[in-house]
Amino acid sequence: MYLVFAVMLTASQTGYAYKRGGDKSGGSGTNPDKALAADCLPPSTSAELNVNNVRALIHSGGDMWWDLIANARYEVPQGSGRHSLYVGTLWIGGRDQNTQTLKLAAQRYRGSGVDYFTGPLDRLGTAEVDPETCDLYDQIWAITRQEVEQFRLCNCIAPDDPSCDGYTVPESIQEWPGNPVVQANGQHLDMQPLLAPFFDANDDGVYRWEDCDYPFYDLDNNIDCASDRSAFVYGDFTLWWVFNDKGNIHGESQGDPIGMEIRAQAFGFNTNDEINNMTFYNYELINRGTTTLAECYFGVNTDADIGGAIDDYTGCDVQRGFGFMYNGDAFDDNISGQLGYGENPPAIGIDFFEGPYLDSNGIAETFSPLDISNLRDTSRWSGAFGINGLGFDDTIADNERFGMRRFVYYNNPGTGPTADPSTAPGYYNYLRGIWLDNTRMVYGGDGYPAPSNGSTNIVADFMFPGDSDPLNWGTKGIDPGFDWREQNTGAAPNTPGDRRFVQSAGPFTLRPGYVNDITTGVVWARTASGDPYESVIRVLRADQKAQSLFENCFRVLNGP
């Protein structure tokens, strides 16, 4: 069976308040004592998000879009044998407020182990998990909206309806993990009594399909998800699962564990427009640990390969909070066994819809991308405002949420300061927009300070933003004098390559018990003519629909 983890708890249910949410050098990240680890095995379960025009492979440890060997598994168009994404993972890092010790979880390719393990953590203040619980939750639950609609009709509303003849309740609804999964011996960790989101028909706090409880799709299209998106299940087809960073030592990053419990859902829609080429992801991140992390960042790491992997360019749209990948030449070749897209290759991007809450300050920030003239205090451009993100265009204090606050790329293969990270300080540097040698990223060239390649000495938060940052937000108000893309670096164009990118949000203070969300969407589009950047223009246009869908609580207005 599949275990799908997409739960959202209200503050009263969890006992935790829903809160909004350093130094410039990478600190040491020491691997925790093996004796303190739970000895959980690496996650081993996978499921396909097989919906619409996309087929994507998801793993129970949170990494996705590859087969754990060396093959891409984000196929679009479905059935084409061609793939546009290779790996997607979560990165989380911050410093212990008291000791300044770096705590970090960051997954990539499992080359030296994993940082994430399956299952929820206990709520005793220890943020612990045992191997039995990890094993029990090494699953991904799958559900469809159609199953739930039929269940409500035939089990709750009109069992005598002719369409209900011979109806039986599917296992996906009977086994939905609305409450903790019980071990064979009847035991389980002392954890939150509610897990995956469900409609509680009699408000007893217990998931029982016999009481007409069901996975909480918005079947009547009347919910307001603005403050609590993880409280519901979305899509026409949905995967839900739960994982943590305390199940064992962090083999990938070598970082100290945080005590994060992450409840995730992946979903898609069947439509007749650009949404048919999209998939979406929501992560509820709960700090079960006892440590307050300062200078904390949440990020999503993406290895996007447009067919063949070694001929790509990357870039971002600052106002949209959107990072993208596109082909560096007009023909995408077959490379290393991966089928290329040929002429007119597509572009693909990640919309970072919402990130963690900003630290509370008692102020209702009024700046938003709808009214950029409101930005006056340039000293606060380091993070107090956002031209992307949420809550900046209302009169409510302390509801502001980060959007994409950094867009960073790095290269494979390679050595030196712009290559793959391998240590906790390196991962943390990339979350903050700092190269591996602790040099701050700059505008122009390839982002590394070297005037010969066209770079400036202007510090930059967003790599290759083109003309999407008219206020020069990413350069603290300094106008660099040109629009920076990989084809226009300030000198010669960059050489296409195997790019990866990180979109991150921060800095903020992560306190014990704080709950945050990250919601992202994958958008794909392809031009029929012109140079490869024409596909970027199309994918940005398609992203307008993705953004509208997010703002409308993922209600699809035009079905298939």
Coordinates of C-alpha atoms in Angstrom, one line a residue:
M1 CA 0.0 0.0 0.0
Y2 CA 1.0 3.6 -0.3
L3 CA 1.4 6.0 2.6
V4 CA 0.6 9.6 1.7
F5 CA 1.5 12.2 4.3
A6 CA -0.2 15.5 4.0
V7 CA -1.3 16.7 7.4
M8 CA -2.0 20.0 8.9
L9 CA -2.8 20.5 12.5
T10 CA -4.5 23.5 14.0
A11 CA -2.8 25.3 16.9
S12 CA -5.3 24.0 19.3
Q13 CA -4.9 20.5 18.1
T14 CA -1.1 20.4 18.4
G15 CA -0.5 22.7 21.3
Y16 CA 2.0 24.6 19.2
A17 CA 1.5 28.2 18.2
Y18 CA 1.8 28.9 14.5
K19 CA 4.5 31.5 14.4
R20 CA 6.2 33.3 11.7
G21 CA 9.0 32.9 11.5
G22 CA 24.5 35.2 11.4
D23 CA 27.4 35.2 10.8
K24 CA 28.9 35.4 7.3
S25 CA 31.2 32.4 7.5
G26 CA 30.3 28.7 7.4
G27 CA 30.7 27.2 10.9
S28 CA 31.7 23.7 11.7
G29 CA 29.1 21.0 11.4
T30 CA 30.1 18.0 13.5
N31 CA 28.5 14.6 13.0
P32 CA 26.6 13.6 16.1
D33 CA 27.7 10.7 18.2
K34 CA 26.5 7.5 16.7
A35 CA 25.3 6.4 20.1
L36 CA 22.7 9.2 20.1
A37 CA 21.2 8.1 16.7
A38 CA 18.1 6.1 16.4
D39 CA 19.6 3.6 14.0
C40 CA 16.8 4.0 11.5
L41 CA 17.5 2.5 8.1
P42 CA 17.5 4.7 5.0
P43 CA 14.1 5.3 3.5
S44 CA 13.3 2.6 0.9
T45 CA 9.7 3.2 -0.4
S46 CA 8.8 5.1 -3.6
A47 CA 5.6 6.0 -5.4
E48 CA 4.7 7.7 -8.7
L49 CA 2.9 10.9 -8.9
N50 CA 1.3 9.7 -12.1
V51 CA -1.2 12.4 -13.1
N52 CA -1.9 14.6 -16.1
N53 CA 1.0 15.0 -18.5
V54 CA 3.7 14.3 -15.9
R55 CA 5.0 11.1 -14.3
A56 CA 7.3 11.9 -11.3
L57 CA 8.9 9.5 -8.8
I58 CA 8.7 10.4 -5.1
H59 CA 10.7 8.8 -2.3
S60 CA 9.6 8.4 1.3
G61 CA 12.7 10.2 2.5
G62 CA 11.7 13.4 0.8
D63 CA 14.0 13.3 -2.2
M64 CA 12.4 12.9 -5.6
W65 CA 12.5 12.8 -9.4
W66 CA 15.2 10.1 -9.8
D67 CA 15.5 6.4 -9.4
L68 CA 18.2 6.4 -6.7
I69 CA 20.7 5.0 -9.2
A70 CA 21.5 7.5 -11.9
N71 CA 18.3 8.0 -14.0
A72 CA 15.9 11.0 -14.1
R73 CA 12.3 10.2 -13.3
Y74 CA 10.4 13.4 -14.0
E75 CA 8.9 12.5 -17.4
V76 CA 7.1 15.2 -19.3
P77 CA 5.4 14.8 -21.7
Q78 CA 4.2 11.6 -20.1
G79 CA 5.1 8.6 -22.3
S80 CA 7.8 10.5 -24.2
G81 CA 10.8 9.0 -22.4
R82 CA 12.2 12.5 -21.9
H83 CA 12.8 14.1 -18.5
S84 CA 13.3 17.6 -17.3
L85 CA 14.1 17.2 -13.6
Y86 CA 16.7 14.9 -12.0
V87 CA 16.6 15.5 -8.2
G88 CA 14.7 17.7 -5.8
T89 CA 15.4 18.0 -2.0
L90 CA 14.8 20.1 1.1
W91 CA 17.7 22.0 2.8
I92 CA 17.3 23.4 6.4
G93 CA 20.0 25.1 8.4
G94 CA 20.6 27.5 11.3
R95 CA 22.8 28.1 14.3
D96 CA 22.1 27.2 17.9
Q97 CA 21.3 30.5 19.5
N98 CA 23.4 29.7 22.5
T99 CA 26.4 27.8 21.2
Q100 CA 26.4 29.0 17.6
T101 CA 26.7 25.3 16.6
L102 CA 25.5 24.8 13.0
K103 CA 22.6 22.4 12.7
L104 CA 21.6 21.3 9.2
A105 CA 19.8 18.7 7.2
A106 CA 20.3 18.7 3.4
Q107 CA 19.7 15.8 1.1
R108 CA 21.1 15.4 -2.5
Y109 CA 22.2 12.1 -4.0
R110 CA 22.6 9.7 -1.1
G111 CA 26.3 9.3 -2.1
S112 CA 27.5 9.0 1.5
G113 CA 24.2 8.3 3.3
V114 CA 21.0 10.3 4.0
D115 CA 20.0 13.1 6.2
Y116 CA 16.2 12.3 6.3
F117 CA 14.4 9.3 7.7
T118 CA 10.8 8.2 7.7
G119 CA 8.2 8.8 10.4
P120 CA 7.0 11.5 12.9
L121 CA 9.0 12.5 16.0
D122 CA 7.8 12.3 19.6
R123 CA 6.3 15.3 21.4
L124 CA 8.1 14.8 24.7
G125 CA 10.7 17.5 24.0
T126 CA 13.3 15.0 22.9
A127 CA 12.3 14.9 19.2
E128 CA 13.1 11.2 19.1
V129 CA 12.1 8.4 16.9
D130 CA 12.8 4.6 17.1
P131 CA 13.6 2.2 14.3
E132 CA 10.2 0.5 14.6
T133 CA 8.5 3.8 13.9
C134 CA 10.8 4.6 11.0
D135 CA 10.0 1.3 9.5
L136 CA 6.3 1.6 10.1
Y137 CA 6.1 4.9 8.3
D138 CA 8.4 4.0 5.4
Q139 CA 5.4 4.3 3.1
I140 CA 3.7 6.8 0.9
W141 CA -0.1 7.1 1.0
A142 CA -2.0 7.7 -2.2
I143 CA -5.5 9.1 -2.6
T144 CA -7.6 10.6 -5.4
R145 CA -10.2 13.3 -5.1
Q146 CA -12.6 11.1 -7.1
E147 CA -12.3 8.3 -4.5
V148 CA -13.2 10.7 -1.7
E149 CA -16.1 12.2 -3.6
Q150 CA -17.6 8.8 -4.3
F151 CA -17.0 7.8 -0.6
R152 CA -18.9 10.8 0.7
L153 CA -21.8 10.2 -1.7
C154 CA -22.1 6.5 -1.1
N155 CA -21.2 6.3 2.5
C156 CA -22.5 9.6 3.9
I157 CA -25.0 11.4 1.7
A158 CA -26.9 9.1 -0.7
P159 CA -26.0 5.4 -0.4
D160 CA -29.1 4.6 -2.4
D161 CA -27.8 6.6 -5.4
P162 CA -27.7 4.3 -8.5
S163 CA -24.0 5.0 -8.9
C164 CA -23.4 3.5 -5.5
D165 CA -24.5 0.0 -6.5
G166 CA -21.9 -2.5 -5.4
Y167 CA -19.8 0.3 -3.7
T168 CA -17.1 -0.7 -1.3
V169 CA -14.9 1.6 0.7
P170 CA -11.4 1.6 -0.9
E171 CA -8.3 0.8 1.3
S172 CA -6.9 4.2 0.5
I173 CA -9.7 5.7 2.7
Q174 CA -9.9 2.9 5.3
E175 CA -6.1 3.2 5.9
W176 CA -5.7 7.0 5.7
P177 CA -3.3 8.0 8.5
G178 CA -5.4 10.6 10.1
N179 CA -4.2 9.2 13.5
P180 CA -0.8 7.6 14.3
V181 CA -0.2 4.3 12.7
V182 CA -0.2 1.6 15.5
Q183 CA 2.6 -1.0 15.6
A184 CA 1.8 -4.7 15.6
N185 CA 2.2 -4.8 19.4
G186 CA -0.3 -2.0 19.7
Q187 CA 2.3 0.6 20.7
H188 CA 3.5 3.8 19.2
L189 CA 5.6 6.8 20.1
D190 CA 3.9 9.5 22.1
M191 CA 3.2 11.7 19.1
Q192 CA 0.5 14.1 18.0
P193 CA -2.9 12.4 17.9
L194 CA -3.6 13.9 14.5
L195 CA -1.5 13.3 11.4
A196 CA -2.8 13.4 7.9
P197 CA -5.6 16.0 7.4
F198 CA -9.1 14.7 7.5
F199 CA -12.6 16.0 7.7
D200 CA -13.8 15.1 11.2
A201 CA -17.5 14.6 10.8
N202 CA -18.3 14.4 14.5
D203 CA -15.4 16.5 15.9
D204 CA -14.1 13.7 18.1
G205 CA -10.5 14.0 17.0
V206 CA -10.3 10.4 15.8
Y207 CA -10.2 9.4 12.2
R208 CA -12.9 6.8 11.5
W209 CA -14.2 6.4 8.0
E210 CA -17.2 4.6 9.6
D211 CA -18.2 8.0 11.0
C212 CA -18.0 9.6 7.6
D213 CA -14.5 11.0 8.2
Y214 CA -12.5 11.3 5.0
P215 CA -9.2 12.8 3.7
F216 CA -9.8 16.5 3.7
Y217 CA -10.2 17.6 0.1
D218 CA -12.2 20.8 -0.2
L219 CA -15.1 19.0 -1.9
D220 CA -17.5 22.0 -1.6
N221 CA -14.9 24.7 -2.7
N222 CA -15.5 26.9 0.3
I223 CA -12.4 26.7 2.5
D224 CA -10.1 29.6 3.2
C225 CA -6.6 28.1 3.2
A226 CA -4.7 31.4 3.5
S227 CA -3.3 30.8 7.0
D228 CA -3.2 27.0 7.0
R229 CA -2.6 25.4 3.7
S230 CA -1.4 22.1 5.2
A231 CA -4.8 21.6 6.8
F232 CA -6.1 20.2 3.6
V233 CA -5.4 17.7 0.8
Y234 CA -5.1 19.1 -2.7
G235 CA -5.1 17.9 -6.3
D236 CA -6.9 15.3 -8.3
F237 CA -4.2 12.7 -7.3
T238 CA -2.2 13.1 -4.1
L239 CA 0.7 11.5 -2.3
W240 CA 1.2 12.1 1.4
W241 CA 4.1 11.0 3.7
V242 CA 6.1 12.1 6.8
F243 CA 9.8 12.2 7.4
N244 CA 12.4 13.6 9.9
D245 CA 16.0 14.4 10.4
K246 CA 16.6 12.5 13.7
G247 CA 16.4 8.9 12.6
N248 CA 20.2 8.4 12.3
I249 CA 23.4 10.3 11.7
H250 CA 23.4 12.8 8.8
G251 CA 25.5 10.9 6.2
E252 CA 24.9 13.3 3.4
S253 CA 25.7 16.7 4.9
Q254 CA 27.5 15.6 8.1
G255 CA 25.5 18.2 9.9
D256 CA 24.1 18.1 13.5
P257 CA 20.4 17.1 13.5
I258 CA 17.7 19.7 14.2
G259 CA 14.7 17.7 15.3
M260 CA 12.5 18.6 12.3
E261 CA 9.4 16.6 11.5
I262 CA 8.2 17.2 7.9
R263 CA 4.7 16.3 6.7
A264 CA 4.6 16.4 2.9
Q265 CA 2.2 16.1 0.0
A266 CA 2.7 16.0 -3.7
F267 CA -0.2 16.5 -6.1
G268 CA -1.3 17.3 -9.6
F269 CA -4.4 18.1 -11.6
N270 CA -6.0 16.8 -14.8
T271 CA -6.9 19.9 -16.9
N272 CA -6.9 21.0 -20.5
D273 CA -4.5 23.9 -20.1
E274 CA -0.9 24.6 -18.8
I275 CA -1.8 23.2 -15.4
N276 CA -1.8 19.8 -17.0
N277 CA 2.0 20.1 -17.2
M278 CA 2.5 21.0 -13.5
T279 CA 3.0 19.3 -10.2
F280 CA 2.8 20.8 -6.7
Y281 CA 4.4 20.2 -3.3
N282 CA 3.5 21.3 0.3
Y283 CA 5.7 20.7 3.3
E284 CA 4.7 21.3 6.9
L285 CA 7.9 21.7 8.9
I286 CA 7.6 21.3 12.7
N287 CA 10.5 22.0 15.0
R288 CA 10.2 19.2 17.6
G289 CA 13.6 19.9 19.0
T290 CA 14.5 22.0 22.1
T291 CA 17.0 24.3 20.4
T292 CA 16.3 27.8 19.1
L293 CA 18.0 28.3 15.7
A294 CA 19.1 31.8 14.8
E295 CA 19.9 32.8 11.2
C296 CA 17.8 29.9 10.0
Y297 CA 17.1 29.3 6.3
F298 CA 14.7 26.9 4.6
G299 CA 15.5 26.0 0.9
V300 CA 14.6 23.7 -1.9
N301 CA 17.5 22.3 -4.0
T302 CA 16.8 21.4 -7.6
D303 CA 18.9 19.5 -10.1
A304 CA 17.0 20.2 -13.3
D305 CA 18.3 18.6 -16.5
I306 CA 16.5 19.5 -19.7
G307 CA 16.8 16.1 -21.4
G308 CA 20.6 16.0 -21.7
A309 CA 22.2 17.3 -18.6
I310 CA 25.4 19.2 -19.6
D311 CA 24.1 21.9 -21.9
D312 CA 21.8 24.0 -19.7
Y313 CA 21.4 27.5 -18.5
T314 CA 19.6 28.7 -15.4
G315 CA 18.0 31.9 -14.1
C316 CA 15.3 33.4 -11.9
D317 CA 12.4 35.8 -11.9
V318 CA 12.7 37.7 -8.6
Q319 CA 9.2 39.1 -8.4
R320 CA 7.6 35.7 -9.0
G321 CA 10.0 33.9 -6.7
F322 CA 10.6 31.6 -9.6
G323 CA 13.8 29.7 -10.5
F324 CA 14.1 28.0 -13.9
M325 CA 16.3 25.9 -16.2
Y326 CA 16.5 26.0 -20.0
N327 CA 18.7 24.7 -22.8
G328 CA 21.9 26.6 -23.5
D329 CA 21.7 25.8 -27.3
A330 CA 18.9 25.4 -29.8
F331 CA 19.1 21.6 -30.0
D332 CA 19.0 19.3 -27.0
D333 CA 21.1 16.3 -27.8
N334 CA 20.9 12.8 -26.3
I335 CA 23.6 12.7 -23.6
S336 CA 24.8 9.8 -21.5
G337 CA 21.7 7.7 -22.1
Q338 CA 19.2 10.5 -21.4
L339 CA 17.0 11.3 -24.4
G340 CA 17.2 15.0 -25.4
Y341 CA 14.2 17.1 -26.5
G342 CA 15.7 17.9 -29.9
E343 CA 14.7 21.2 -31.5
N344 CA 12.9 23.8 -29.5
P345 CA 13.7 22.4 -26.1
P346 CA 11.4 23.2 -23.2
A347 CA 12.1 25.2 -20.0
I348 CA 11.1 24.1 -16.5
G349 CA 10.9 26.1 -13.2
I350 CA 10.1 26.0 -9.5
D351 CA 7.7 28.6 -8.1
F352 CA 8.6 29.2 -4.4
F353 CA 5.0 30.2 -3.5
E354 CA 5.5 30.5 0.3
G355 CA 8.2 30.0 2.8
P356 CA 8.5 30.5 6.6
Y357 CA 7.1 33.4 8.6
L358 CA 9.3 36.4 9.2
D359 CA 10.2 37.1 12.8
S360 CA 7.5 39.0 14.7
N361 CA 8.0 42.8 15.0
G362 CA 4.4 44.0 15.6
I363 CA 4.3 45.8 12.3
A364 CA 1.9 45.2 9.4
E365 CA 4.3 45.6 6.5
T366 CA 2.6 47.3 3.6
F367 CA 5.1 46.8 0.8
S368 CA 4.1 44.3 -1.9
P369 CA 4.8 43.7 -5.6
L370 CA 1.5 45.4 -6.3
D371 CA 2.8 48.8 -5.0
I372 CA 6.6 48.9 -5.2
S373 CA 6.5 52.7 -4.5
N374 CA 6.0 51.9 -0.8
L375 CA 9.6 50.7 -0.4
R376 CA 11.5 53.6 1.2
D377 CA 13.8 52.3 3.9
T378 CA 16.7 50.7 2.0
S379 CA 18.4 49.7 5.2
R380 CA 15.8 47.0 5.6
W381 CA 16.2 45.4 2.2
S382 CA 18.1 42.5 3.8
G383 CA 14.9 40.7 4.6
A384 CA 12.3 42.8 6.4
F385 CA 10.4 43.3 3.1
G386 CA 9.5 41.1 0.2
I387 CA 8.6 41.8 -3.4
N388 CA 7.6 38.2 -3.4
G389 CA 6.1 36.2 -0.5
L390 CA 2.8 36.7 1.4
G391 CA 1.2 39.1 3.8
F392 CA 3.0 42.3 2.6
D393 CA -0.1 43.8 1.1
D394 CA -2.6 43.8 4.0
T395 CA -3.0 45.5 7.4
I396 CA -2.3 42.4 9.6
A397 CA 0.8 42.5 11.8
D398 CA 3.2 39.6 11.9
N399 CA 1.6 37.4 9.2
E400 CA 4.3 38.1 6.6
R401 CA 5.9 35.1 5.0
F402 CA 9.1 34.9 3.0
G403 CA 9.0 34.1 -0.7
M404 CA 12.3 33.3 -2.5
R405 CA 15.0 35.4 -0.7
R406 CA 18.0 33.8 -2.4
F407 CA 18.5 32.2 -5.8
V408 CA 21.8 30.4 -6.0
Y409 CA 23.3 28.1 -8.6
Y410 CA 26.2 25.7 -8.5
N411 CA 28.0 23.5 -11.0
N412 CA 28.8 19.8 -11.7
P413 CA 31.4 18.7 -12.4
G414 CA 33.8 21.0 -10.8
T415 CA 36.1 21.9 -8.0
G416 CA 36.6 25.1 -6.2
P417 CA 34.1 27.6 -4.7
T418 CA 31.2 27.2 -7.2
A419 CA 31.0 23.3 -7.2
D420 CA 28.9 20.8 -5.3
P421 CA 28.8 21.2 -1.5
S422 CA 30.1 18.3 0.6
T423 CA 30.0 19.6 4.2
A424 CA 27.4 21.2 6.4
P425 CA 29.1 24.7 6.2
G426 CA 29.0 24.4 2.4
Y427 CA 25.3 23.6 2.3
Y428 CA 24.6 26.5 4.7
N429 CA 26.7 28.9 2.6
Y430 CA 24.6 28.2 -0.5
L431 CA 21.4 28.7 1.5
R432 CA 22.7 32.2 2.4
G433 CA 24.1 33.2 -1.1
I434 CA 27.8 32.6 -0.2
W435 CA 30.3 30.6 -2.2
L436 CA 32.0 27.6 -0.7
D437 CA 35.2 29.6 0.1
N438 CA 33.0 32.1 2.1
T439 CA 33.1 34.7 -0.7
R440 CA 29.8 36.6 -1.1
M441 CA 28.1 36.1 -4.5
V442 CA 28.2 39.1 -6.8
Y443 CA 26.3 40.5 -9.8
G444 CA 27.5 39.7 -13.3
G445 CA 29.7 37.0 -14.9
D446 CA 29.2 33.7 -13.2
G447 CA 28.5 35.3 -9.8
Y448 CA 32.0 34.8 -8.5
P449 CA 34.1 37.9 -8.0
A450 CA 36.5 38.0 -11.0
P451 CA 36.3 41.2 -13.2
S452 CA 37.7 39.3 -16.2
N453 CA 34.5 37.3 -16.5
G454 CA 32.3 40.3 -16.4
S455 CA 31.4 40.3 -12.7
T456 CA 31.0 43.4 -10.6
N457 CA 31.8 44.0 -7.0
I458 CA 28.1 44.4 -6.2
V459 CA 26.7 41.8 -3.8
A460 CA 23.8 39.9 -5.3
D461 CA 21.1 37.8 -3.7
F462 CA 19.7 36.4 -6.9
M463 CA 21.8 34.8 -9.7
F464 CA 20.8 35.7 -13.3
P465 CA 17.6 37.7 -12.6
G466 CA 17.4 39.3 -16.0
D467 CA 15.1 42.3 -15.9
S468 CA 12.9 40.8 -13.1
D469 CA 14.3 43.0 -10.3
P470 CA 13.5 46.6 -11.4
L471 CA 14.0 47.9 -7.8
N472 CA 17.4 46.2 -7.6
W473 CA 16.1 44.5 -4.4
G474 CA 18.8 41.8 -4.7
T475 CA 21.6 44.3 -4.9
K476 CA 20.4 46.5 -2.0
G477 CA 19.2 49.2 -4.3
I478 CA 22.3 49.5 -6.4
D479 CA 21.7 49.6 -10.1
P480 CA 24.3 47.4 -11.8
G481 CA 23.7 48.9 -15.2
F482 CA 22.7 45.8 -17.2
D483 CA 20.3 42.9 -17.1
W484 CA 22.2 39.8 -16.0
R485 CA 21.4 36.5 -17.8
E486 CA 23.7 33.6 -18.6
Q487 CA 23.7 34.8 -22.2
N488 CA 24.5 38.4 -21.1
T489 CA 27.0 38.2 -18.2
G490 CA 28.7 41.6 -18.7
A491 CA 31.3 39.9 -20.8
A492 CA 31.1 36.8 -23.0
P493 CA 28.2 34.4 -22.5
N494 CA 28.6 31.6 -20.0
T495 CA 29.4 28.1 -21.2
P496 CA 26.3 25.9 -20.7
G497 CA 26.7 23.1 -18.2
D498 CA 25.1 20.8 -15.6
R499 CA 23.6 23.4 -13.4
R500 CA 21.8 22.9 -10.0
F501 CA 20.0 25.7 -8.1
V502 CA 18.8 26.5 -4.6
Q503 CA 15.9 28.7 -3.7
S504 CA 15.9 29.7 0.0
A505 CA 14.0 31.8 2.5
G506 CA 15.5 33.5 5.5
P507 CA 17.0 34.5 7.8
F508 CA 14.5 33.9 10.6
T509 CA 14.5 32.5 14.1
L510 CA 13.2 29.0 14.4
R511 CA 12.0 28.3 18.0
P512 CA 11.0 24.9 19.5
G513 CA 7.4 24.0 18.5
Y514 CA 7.3 26.5 15.6
V515 CA 5.4 25.3 12.5
N516 CA 6.1 26.6 9.0
D517 CA 5.2 25.7 5.5
I518 CA 7.0 25.6 2.2
T519 CA 4.8 25.3 -0.9
T520 CA 6.3 25.0 -4.4
G521 CA 5.0 24.3 -7.9
V522 CA 6.8 22.8 -10.9
V523 CA 5.9 24.5 -14.2
W524 CA 6.9 23.2 -17.7
A525 CA 6.5 24.8 -21.1
R526 CA 7.9 24.5 -24.6
T527 CA 8.1 26.9 -27.5
A528 CA 7.4 25.9 -31.1
S529 CA 10.0 28.3 -32.5
G530 CA 12.7 30.8 -31.7
D531 CA 15.8 30.4 -29.5
P532 CA 15.7 28.5 -26.2
Y533 CA 14.9 31.5 -24.2
E534 CA 11.5 31.6 -25.9
S535 CA 10.6 28.5 -23.7
V536 CA 11.5 30.6 -20.7
I537 CA 9.0 33.3 -21.8
R538 CA 6.4 30.6 -22.1
V539 CA 7.1 29.0 -18.8
L540 CA 6.9 32.4 -17.1
R541 CA 3.5 32.9 -18.7
A542 CA 2.3 29.5 -17.6
D543 CA 3.5 30.3 -14.1
Q544 CA 0.9 33.1 -13.9
K545 CA -1.7 30.3 -13.8
A546 CA 0.3 28.4 -11.2
Q547 CA 0.4 31.5 -9.0
S548 CA -3.3 32.1 -9.4
L549 CA -4.0 28.5 -8.6
F550 CA -2.0 28.8 -5.4
E551 CA -3.7 32.0 -4.4
N552 CA -7.1 30.3 -5.0
C553 CA -6.4 27.5 -2.5
F554 CA -5.6 25.1 -5.5
R555 CA -9.1 25.2 -6.8
V556 CA -9.0 24.4 -10.5
L557 CA -11.6 26.6 -12.2
N558 CA -11.5 24.9 -15.6
G559 CA -11.5 21.2 -15.4
P560 CA -10.7 18.7 -18.2

